[in-house]
Short mmCIF file of C-alpha atoms and ligand atoms in Angstrom, two decimals:
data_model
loop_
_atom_site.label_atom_id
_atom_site.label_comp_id
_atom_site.label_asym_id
_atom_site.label_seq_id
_atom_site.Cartn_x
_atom_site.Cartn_y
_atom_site.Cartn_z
CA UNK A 524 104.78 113.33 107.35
CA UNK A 525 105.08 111.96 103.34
CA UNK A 526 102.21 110.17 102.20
CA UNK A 527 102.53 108.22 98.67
CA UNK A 528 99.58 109.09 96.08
CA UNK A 529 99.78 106.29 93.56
CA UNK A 530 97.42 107.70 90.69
CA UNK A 531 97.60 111.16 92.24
CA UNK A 532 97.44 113.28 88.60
CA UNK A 533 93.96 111.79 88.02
CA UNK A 534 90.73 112.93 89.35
CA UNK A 535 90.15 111.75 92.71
CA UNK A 536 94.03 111.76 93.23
CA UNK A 537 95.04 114.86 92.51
CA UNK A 538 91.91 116.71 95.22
CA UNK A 539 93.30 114.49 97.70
CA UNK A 540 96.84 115.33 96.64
CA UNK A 541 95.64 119.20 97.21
CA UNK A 542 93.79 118.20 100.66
CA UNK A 543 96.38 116.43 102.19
CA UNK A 544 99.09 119.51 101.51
CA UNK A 545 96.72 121.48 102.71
CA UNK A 546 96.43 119.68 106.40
CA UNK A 547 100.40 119.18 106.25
CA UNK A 548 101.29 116.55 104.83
CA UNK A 549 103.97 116.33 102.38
CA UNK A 550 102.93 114.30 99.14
CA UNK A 551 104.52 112.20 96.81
CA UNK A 552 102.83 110.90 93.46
CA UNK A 553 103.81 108.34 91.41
CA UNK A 554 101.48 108.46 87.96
CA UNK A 555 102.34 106.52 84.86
CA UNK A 556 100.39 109.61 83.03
CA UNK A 557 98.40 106.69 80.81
CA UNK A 558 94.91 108.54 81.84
CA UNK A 559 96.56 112.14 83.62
CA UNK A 560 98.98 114.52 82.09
CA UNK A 561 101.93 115.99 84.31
CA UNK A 562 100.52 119.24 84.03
CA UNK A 563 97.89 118.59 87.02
CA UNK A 564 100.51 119.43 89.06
CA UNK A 565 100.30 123.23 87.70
CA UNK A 566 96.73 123.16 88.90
CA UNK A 567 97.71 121.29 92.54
CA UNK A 568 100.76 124.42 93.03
CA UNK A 569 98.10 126.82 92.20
CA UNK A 570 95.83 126.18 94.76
CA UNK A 571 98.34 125.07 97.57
CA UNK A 572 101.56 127.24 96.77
CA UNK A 573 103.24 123.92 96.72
CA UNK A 574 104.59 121.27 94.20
CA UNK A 575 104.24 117.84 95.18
CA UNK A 576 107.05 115.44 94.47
CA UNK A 577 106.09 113.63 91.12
CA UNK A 578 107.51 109.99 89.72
CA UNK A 579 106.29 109.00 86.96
CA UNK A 580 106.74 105.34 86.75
CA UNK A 581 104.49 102.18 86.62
CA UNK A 582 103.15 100.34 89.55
CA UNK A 583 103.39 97.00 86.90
CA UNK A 584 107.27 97.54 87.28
CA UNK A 585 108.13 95.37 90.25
CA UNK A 586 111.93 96.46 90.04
CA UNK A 587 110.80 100.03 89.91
CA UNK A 588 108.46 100.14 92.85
CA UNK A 589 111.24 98.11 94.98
CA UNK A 590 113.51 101.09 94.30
CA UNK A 591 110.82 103.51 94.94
CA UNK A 592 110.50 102.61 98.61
CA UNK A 593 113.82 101.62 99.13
CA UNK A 594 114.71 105.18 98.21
CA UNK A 595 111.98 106.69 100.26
CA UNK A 596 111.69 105.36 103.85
CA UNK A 597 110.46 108.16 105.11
CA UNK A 598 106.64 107.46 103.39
CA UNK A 599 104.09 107.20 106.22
CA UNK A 600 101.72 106.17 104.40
CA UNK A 601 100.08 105.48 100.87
CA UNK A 602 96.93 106.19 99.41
CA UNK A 603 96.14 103.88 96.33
CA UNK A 604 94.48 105.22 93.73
CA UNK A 605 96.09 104.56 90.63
CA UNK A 606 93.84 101.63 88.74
CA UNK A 607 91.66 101.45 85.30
CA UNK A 608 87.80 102.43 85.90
CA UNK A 609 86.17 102.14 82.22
CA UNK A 610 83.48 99.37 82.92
CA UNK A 611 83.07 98.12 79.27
CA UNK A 612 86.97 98.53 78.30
CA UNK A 613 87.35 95.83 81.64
CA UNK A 614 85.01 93.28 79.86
CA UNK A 615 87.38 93.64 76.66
CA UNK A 616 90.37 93.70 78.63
CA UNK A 617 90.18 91.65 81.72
CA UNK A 618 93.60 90.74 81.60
CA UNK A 619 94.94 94.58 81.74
CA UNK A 620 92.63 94.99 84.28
CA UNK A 621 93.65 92.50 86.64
CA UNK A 622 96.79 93.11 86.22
CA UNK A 623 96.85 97.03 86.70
CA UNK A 624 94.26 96.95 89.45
CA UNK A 625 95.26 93.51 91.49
CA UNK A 626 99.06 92.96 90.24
CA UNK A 627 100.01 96.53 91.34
CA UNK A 628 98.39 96.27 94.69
CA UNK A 629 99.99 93.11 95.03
CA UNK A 630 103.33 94.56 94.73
CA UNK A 631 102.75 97.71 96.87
CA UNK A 632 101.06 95.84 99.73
CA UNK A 633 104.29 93.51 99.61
CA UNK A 634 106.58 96.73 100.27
CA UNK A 635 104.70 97.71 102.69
CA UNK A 636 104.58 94.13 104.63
CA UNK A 637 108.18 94.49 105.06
CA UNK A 638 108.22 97.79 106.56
CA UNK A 639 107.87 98.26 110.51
CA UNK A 640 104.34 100.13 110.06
CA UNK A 641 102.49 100.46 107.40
CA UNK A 642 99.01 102.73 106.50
CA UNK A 643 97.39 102.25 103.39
CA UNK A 644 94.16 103.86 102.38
CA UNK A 645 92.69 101.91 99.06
CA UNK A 646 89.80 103.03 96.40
CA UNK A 647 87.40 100.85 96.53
CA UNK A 648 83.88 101.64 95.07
CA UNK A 649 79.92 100.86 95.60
CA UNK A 650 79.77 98.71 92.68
CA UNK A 651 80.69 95.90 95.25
CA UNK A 652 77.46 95.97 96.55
CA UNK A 653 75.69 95.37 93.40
CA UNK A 654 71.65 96.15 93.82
CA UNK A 655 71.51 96.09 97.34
CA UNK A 656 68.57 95.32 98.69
CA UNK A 657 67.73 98.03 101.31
CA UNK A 658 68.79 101.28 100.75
CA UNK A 659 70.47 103.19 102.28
CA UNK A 660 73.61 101.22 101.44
CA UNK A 661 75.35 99.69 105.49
CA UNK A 662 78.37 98.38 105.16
CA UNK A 663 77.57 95.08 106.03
CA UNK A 664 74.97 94.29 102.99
CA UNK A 665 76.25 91.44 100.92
CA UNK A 666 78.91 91.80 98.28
CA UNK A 667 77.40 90.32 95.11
CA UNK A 668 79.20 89.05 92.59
CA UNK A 669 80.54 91.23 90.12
CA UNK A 670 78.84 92.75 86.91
CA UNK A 671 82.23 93.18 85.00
CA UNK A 672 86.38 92.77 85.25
CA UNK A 673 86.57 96.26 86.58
CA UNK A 674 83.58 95.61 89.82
CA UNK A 675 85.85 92.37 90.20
CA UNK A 676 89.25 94.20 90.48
CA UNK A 677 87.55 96.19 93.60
CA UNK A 678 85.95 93.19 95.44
CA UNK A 679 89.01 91.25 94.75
CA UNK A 680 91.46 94.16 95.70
CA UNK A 681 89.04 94.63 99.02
CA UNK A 682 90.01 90.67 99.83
CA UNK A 683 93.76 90.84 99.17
CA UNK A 684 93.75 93.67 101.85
CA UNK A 685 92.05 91.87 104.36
CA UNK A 686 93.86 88.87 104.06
CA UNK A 687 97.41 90.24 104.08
CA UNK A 688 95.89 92.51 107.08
CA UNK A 689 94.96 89.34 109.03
CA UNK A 690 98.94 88.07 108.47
CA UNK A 691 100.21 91.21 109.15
CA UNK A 692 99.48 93.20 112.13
CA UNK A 693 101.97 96.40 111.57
CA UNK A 694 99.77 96.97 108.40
CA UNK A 695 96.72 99.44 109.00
CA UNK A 696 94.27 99.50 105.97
CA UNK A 697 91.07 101.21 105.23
CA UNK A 698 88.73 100.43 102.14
CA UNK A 699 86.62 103.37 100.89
CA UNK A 700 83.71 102.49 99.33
CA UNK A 701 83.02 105.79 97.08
CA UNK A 702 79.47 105.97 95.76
CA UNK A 703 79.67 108.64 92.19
CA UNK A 704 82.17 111.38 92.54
CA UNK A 705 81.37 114.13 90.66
CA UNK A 706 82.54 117.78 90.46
CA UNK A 707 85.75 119.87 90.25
CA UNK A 708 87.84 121.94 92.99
CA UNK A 709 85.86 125.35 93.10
CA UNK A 710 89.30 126.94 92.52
CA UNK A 711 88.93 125.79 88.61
CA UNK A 712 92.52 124.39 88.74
CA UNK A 713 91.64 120.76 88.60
CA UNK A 714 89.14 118.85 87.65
CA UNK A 715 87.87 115.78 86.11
CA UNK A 716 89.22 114.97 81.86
CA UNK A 717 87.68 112.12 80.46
CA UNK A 718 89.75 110.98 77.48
CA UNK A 719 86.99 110.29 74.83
CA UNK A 720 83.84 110.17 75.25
CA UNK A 721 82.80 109.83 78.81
CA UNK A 722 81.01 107.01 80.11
CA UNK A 723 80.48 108.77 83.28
CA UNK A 724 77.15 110.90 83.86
CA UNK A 725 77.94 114.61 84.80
CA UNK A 726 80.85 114.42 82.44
CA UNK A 727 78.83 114.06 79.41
CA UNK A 728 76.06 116.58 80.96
CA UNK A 729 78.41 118.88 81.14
CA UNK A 730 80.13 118.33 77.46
CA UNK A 731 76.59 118.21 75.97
CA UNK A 732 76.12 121.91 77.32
CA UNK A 733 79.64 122.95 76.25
CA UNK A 734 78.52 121.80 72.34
CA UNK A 735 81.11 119.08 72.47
CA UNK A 736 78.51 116.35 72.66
CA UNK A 737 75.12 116.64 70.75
CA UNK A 738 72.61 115.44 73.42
CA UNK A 739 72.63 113.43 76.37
CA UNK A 740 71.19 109.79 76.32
CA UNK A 741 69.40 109.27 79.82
CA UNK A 742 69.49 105.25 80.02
CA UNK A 743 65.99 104.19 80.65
CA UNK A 744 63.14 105.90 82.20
CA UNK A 745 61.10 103.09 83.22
CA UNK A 746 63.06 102.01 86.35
CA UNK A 747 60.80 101.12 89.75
CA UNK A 748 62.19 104.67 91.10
CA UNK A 749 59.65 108.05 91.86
CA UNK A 750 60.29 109.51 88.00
CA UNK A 751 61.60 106.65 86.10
CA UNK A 752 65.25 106.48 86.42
CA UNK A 753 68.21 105.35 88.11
CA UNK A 754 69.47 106.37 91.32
CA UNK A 755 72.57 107.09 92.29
CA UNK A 756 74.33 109.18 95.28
CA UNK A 757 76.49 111.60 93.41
CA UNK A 758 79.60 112.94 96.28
CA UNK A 759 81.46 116.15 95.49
CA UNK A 760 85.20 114.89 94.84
CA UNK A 761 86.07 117.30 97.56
CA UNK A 762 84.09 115.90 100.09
CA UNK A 763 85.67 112.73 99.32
CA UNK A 764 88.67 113.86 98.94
CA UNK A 765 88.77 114.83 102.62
CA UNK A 766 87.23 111.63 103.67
CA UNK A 767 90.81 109.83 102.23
CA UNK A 768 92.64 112.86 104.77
CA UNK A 769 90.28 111.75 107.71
CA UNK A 770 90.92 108.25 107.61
CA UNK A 771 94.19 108.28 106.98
CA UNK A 772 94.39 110.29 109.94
CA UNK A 773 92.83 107.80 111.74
CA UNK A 774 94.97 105.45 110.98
CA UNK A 775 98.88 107.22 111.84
CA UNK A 776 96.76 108.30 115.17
CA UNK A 777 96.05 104.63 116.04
CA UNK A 778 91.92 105.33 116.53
CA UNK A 779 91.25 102.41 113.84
CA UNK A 780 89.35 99.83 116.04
CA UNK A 781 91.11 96.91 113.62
CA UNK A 782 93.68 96.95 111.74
CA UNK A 783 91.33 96.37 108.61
CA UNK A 784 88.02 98.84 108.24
CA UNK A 785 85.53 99.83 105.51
CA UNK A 786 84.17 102.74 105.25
CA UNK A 787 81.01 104.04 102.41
CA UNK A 788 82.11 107.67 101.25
CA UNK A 789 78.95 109.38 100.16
CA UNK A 790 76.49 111.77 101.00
CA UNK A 791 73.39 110.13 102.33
CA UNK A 792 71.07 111.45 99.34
CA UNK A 793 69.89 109.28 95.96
CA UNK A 794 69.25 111.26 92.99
CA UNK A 795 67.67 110.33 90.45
CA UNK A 796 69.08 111.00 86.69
CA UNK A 797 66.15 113.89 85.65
CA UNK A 798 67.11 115.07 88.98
CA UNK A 799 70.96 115.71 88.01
CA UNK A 800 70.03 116.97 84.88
CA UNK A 801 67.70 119.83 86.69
CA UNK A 802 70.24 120.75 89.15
CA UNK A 803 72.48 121.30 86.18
CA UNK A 804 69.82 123.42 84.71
CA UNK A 805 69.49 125.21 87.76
CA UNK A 806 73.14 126.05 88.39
CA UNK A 807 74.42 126.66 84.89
CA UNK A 808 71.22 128.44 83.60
CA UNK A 809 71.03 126.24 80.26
CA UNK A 810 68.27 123.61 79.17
CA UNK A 811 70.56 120.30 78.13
CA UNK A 812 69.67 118.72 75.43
CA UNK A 813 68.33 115.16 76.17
CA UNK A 814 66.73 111.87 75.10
CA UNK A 815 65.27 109.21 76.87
CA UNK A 816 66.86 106.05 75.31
CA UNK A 817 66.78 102.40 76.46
CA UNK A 818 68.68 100.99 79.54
CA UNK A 819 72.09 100.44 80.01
CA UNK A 820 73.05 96.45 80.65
CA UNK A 821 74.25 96.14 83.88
CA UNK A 822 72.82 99.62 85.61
CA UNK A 823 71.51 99.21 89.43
CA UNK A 824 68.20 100.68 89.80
CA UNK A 825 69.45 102.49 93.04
CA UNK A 826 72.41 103.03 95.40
CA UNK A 827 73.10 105.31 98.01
CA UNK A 828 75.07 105.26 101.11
CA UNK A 829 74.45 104.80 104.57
CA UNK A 830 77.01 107.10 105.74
CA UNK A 831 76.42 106.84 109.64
CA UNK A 832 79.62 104.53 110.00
CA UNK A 833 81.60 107.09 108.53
CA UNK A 834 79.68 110.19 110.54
CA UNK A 835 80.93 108.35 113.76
CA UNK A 836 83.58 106.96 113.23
CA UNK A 837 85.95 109.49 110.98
CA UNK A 838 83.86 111.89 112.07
CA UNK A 839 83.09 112.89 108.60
CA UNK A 840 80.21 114.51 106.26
CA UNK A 841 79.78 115.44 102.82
CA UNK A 842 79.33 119.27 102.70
CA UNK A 843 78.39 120.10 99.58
CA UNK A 844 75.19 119.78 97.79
CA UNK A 845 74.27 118.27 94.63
CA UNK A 846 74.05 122.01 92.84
CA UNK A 847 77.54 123.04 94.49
CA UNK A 848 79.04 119.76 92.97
CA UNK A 849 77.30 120.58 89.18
CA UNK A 850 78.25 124.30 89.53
CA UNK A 851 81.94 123.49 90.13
CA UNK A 852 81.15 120.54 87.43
CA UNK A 853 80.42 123.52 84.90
CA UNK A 854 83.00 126.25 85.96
CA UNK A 855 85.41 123.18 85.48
CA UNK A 856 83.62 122.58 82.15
CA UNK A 857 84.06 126.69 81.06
CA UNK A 858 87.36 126.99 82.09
CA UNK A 859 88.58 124.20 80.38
CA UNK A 860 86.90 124.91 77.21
CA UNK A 861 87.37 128.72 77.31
CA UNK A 862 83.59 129.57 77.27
C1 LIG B 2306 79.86 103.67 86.98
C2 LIG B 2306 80.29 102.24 86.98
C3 LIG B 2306 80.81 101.90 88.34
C4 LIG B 2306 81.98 102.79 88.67
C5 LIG B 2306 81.54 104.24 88.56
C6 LIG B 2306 82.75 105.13 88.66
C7 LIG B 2306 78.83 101.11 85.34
C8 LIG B 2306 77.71 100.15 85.16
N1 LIG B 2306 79.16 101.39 86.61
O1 LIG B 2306 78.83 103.85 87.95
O2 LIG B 2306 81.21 100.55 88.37
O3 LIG B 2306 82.45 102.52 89.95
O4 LIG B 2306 80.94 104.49 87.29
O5 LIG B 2306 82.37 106.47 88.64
O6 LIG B 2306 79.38 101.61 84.41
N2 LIG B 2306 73.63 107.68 82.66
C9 LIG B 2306 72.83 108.12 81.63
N3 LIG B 2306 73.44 108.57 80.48
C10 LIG B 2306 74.80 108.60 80.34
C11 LIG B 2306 75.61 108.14 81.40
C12 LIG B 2306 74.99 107.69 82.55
O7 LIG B 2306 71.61 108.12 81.73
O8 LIG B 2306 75.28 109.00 79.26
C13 LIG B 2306 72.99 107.23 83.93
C14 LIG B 2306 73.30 105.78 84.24
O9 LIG B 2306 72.34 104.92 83.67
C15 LIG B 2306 73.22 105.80 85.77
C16 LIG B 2306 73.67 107.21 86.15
O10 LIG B 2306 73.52 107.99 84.96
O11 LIG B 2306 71.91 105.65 86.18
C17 LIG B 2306 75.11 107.27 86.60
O12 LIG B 2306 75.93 106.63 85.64
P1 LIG B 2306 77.51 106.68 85.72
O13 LIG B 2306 77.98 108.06 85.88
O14 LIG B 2306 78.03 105.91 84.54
O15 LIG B 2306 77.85 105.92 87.08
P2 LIG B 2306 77.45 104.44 87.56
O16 LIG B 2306 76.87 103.64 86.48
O17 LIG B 2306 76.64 104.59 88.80
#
């Protein structure tokens, strides 16, 4: 079976590219290489002895993703990844965003209305829930409106889905709702590459160690949380990775119960940001360098998953722990530094 990555040489992409060859399927990823580089699919051979099929081409091309499944019928399915994530670039740039993240799911969900069956897995992300008010996170807690473009694009993107679902019976979707992935493939081939400075958490823990940043500014210490700061529930991209292979197998196996679901993809766990920070310690060996600073407009105190919907019904479960995810974090870091 061929399964279409869209976004498949960045980060979350290109683990599930490597998990899905490695239960059978046969990718194909289309990248437009704005935020990836070809050469992730060096790193994807290495680790399953096999090249996916690569197009690089943008998803903003109408013409060009017409062709694309007019010359591939035999795709069984696509997994959606390919979007802009930088928060504060989405308040400067709504219009990019929108059109990126909505116009290109637009487009692909219009291919795939016309086919006999479709299965589409999309990337959708906690921020939708804004500050819940329980923890953990159910699925069924309010969306709240959106903190920026980019949380928009997501809730947005989640609606489009379900409405062309509710038209269109052949097509079988799933949302994911990832909480923070974190972490790098334990085989050191591929891995996470912020361009710039990254906005992202373990990221800049991890260039702060490797001398590339000077110190890491922890945003606020004087949150209503045990020591101070934020919580989050920080996923190894594996894990999550093999949540997409899961419920996409759900899907061509017909065990969805409706032909739209949503699913949170974390681990169950909130850690705090001091917390992170010690595991890295802990793992790598190194004291980071840190301040506490002020907060960062628009931060949630807390979120972290309620994952039982996903334990029953995929039948799925992060593995790893929060010091596996920040060891492979820093090998990831080494390698790629050559330290
Ligand atoms: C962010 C986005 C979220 C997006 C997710 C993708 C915001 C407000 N939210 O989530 O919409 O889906 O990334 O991965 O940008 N922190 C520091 N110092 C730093 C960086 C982060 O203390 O230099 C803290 C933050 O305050 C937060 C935690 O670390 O408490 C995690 O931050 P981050 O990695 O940016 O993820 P989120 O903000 O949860």
């Amino acid at each position: 079976m061929k399964i279409l990555v869209t976004g498949g040489l960045g980060f979350i992409g290109s683990h599930t590219a490597v998990e899905l060859q490695q239960a059978g399927f046969e990718v194909v990823i289309i990248d437009n290489c704005s935020n990836a580089s070809e050469s992730v699919l060096d790193g994807i051979e290495g680790i399953t002895g096999k090249r996916p099929e690569f197009v690089k081409m943008d998803l903003r091309d109408k013409a060009a993703v017409e062709d694309f499944f007019s010359q591939h019928p035999e795709v069984d399915g696509v997994i959606h990844f390919a979007a802009s994530k930088a928060v504060g670039e989405s308040v400067e740039k709504p219009l990019l965003y929108y059109e990126n993240n909505l116009g290109t799911l637009v487009y692909l969900l219009g291919q795939l209305s016309t086919r006999p069956k479709a299965h589409f897995i999309f990337s959708s992300s906690c921020t939708v829930y804004g500050q819940a008010e329980k923890m953990p996170i159910t699925e069924d807690a309010p969306v709240q409106p959106a903190e920026s473009p980019y949380g928009n694009t997501k809730q947005v993107g989640e609606e489009i889905i379900r409405d062309t679902c509710k038209v269109t019976e052949h097509l079988q979707a799933i949302a994911l709702r990832y909480f923070n992935p974190i972490g790098a493939h334990p085989s050191t081939e591929i891995g996470e590459l912020p361009l710039g400075v990254p906005q992202n958490l373990v990221p800049f823990i991890t260039q702060t160690a490797a001398g590339i940043r000077k110190e890491l500014s922890v945003f606020g210490d004087d949150y209503p949380t045990p020591d101070g700061t934020c919580i989050r529930d920080y996923i190894h991209v594996v894990d999550l990775a093999r949540a997409h292979v899961v419920a996409l197998q759900r899907l061509l196996e017909g065990k969805n119960k409706a032909n739209y679901e949503v699913f949170n993809i974390g681990t169950g766990t909130g850690s705090s940001v001091l917390e992170v920070i010690r595991s890295f310690e802990r793992v790598s060996g190194k004291p980071l360098n840190y301040k506490i600073v002020g907060r960062r407009a628009g931060d949630v105190i807390s979120a972290y998953a309620d994952t039982m919907h996903a334990n029953q019904e995929l039948g799925w479960k992060a593995e790893s722990t929060l010091d596996d995810a920040m060891r492979s974090a820093w090998d990831w870091e080494k390698k790629i530094r050559g330290l």
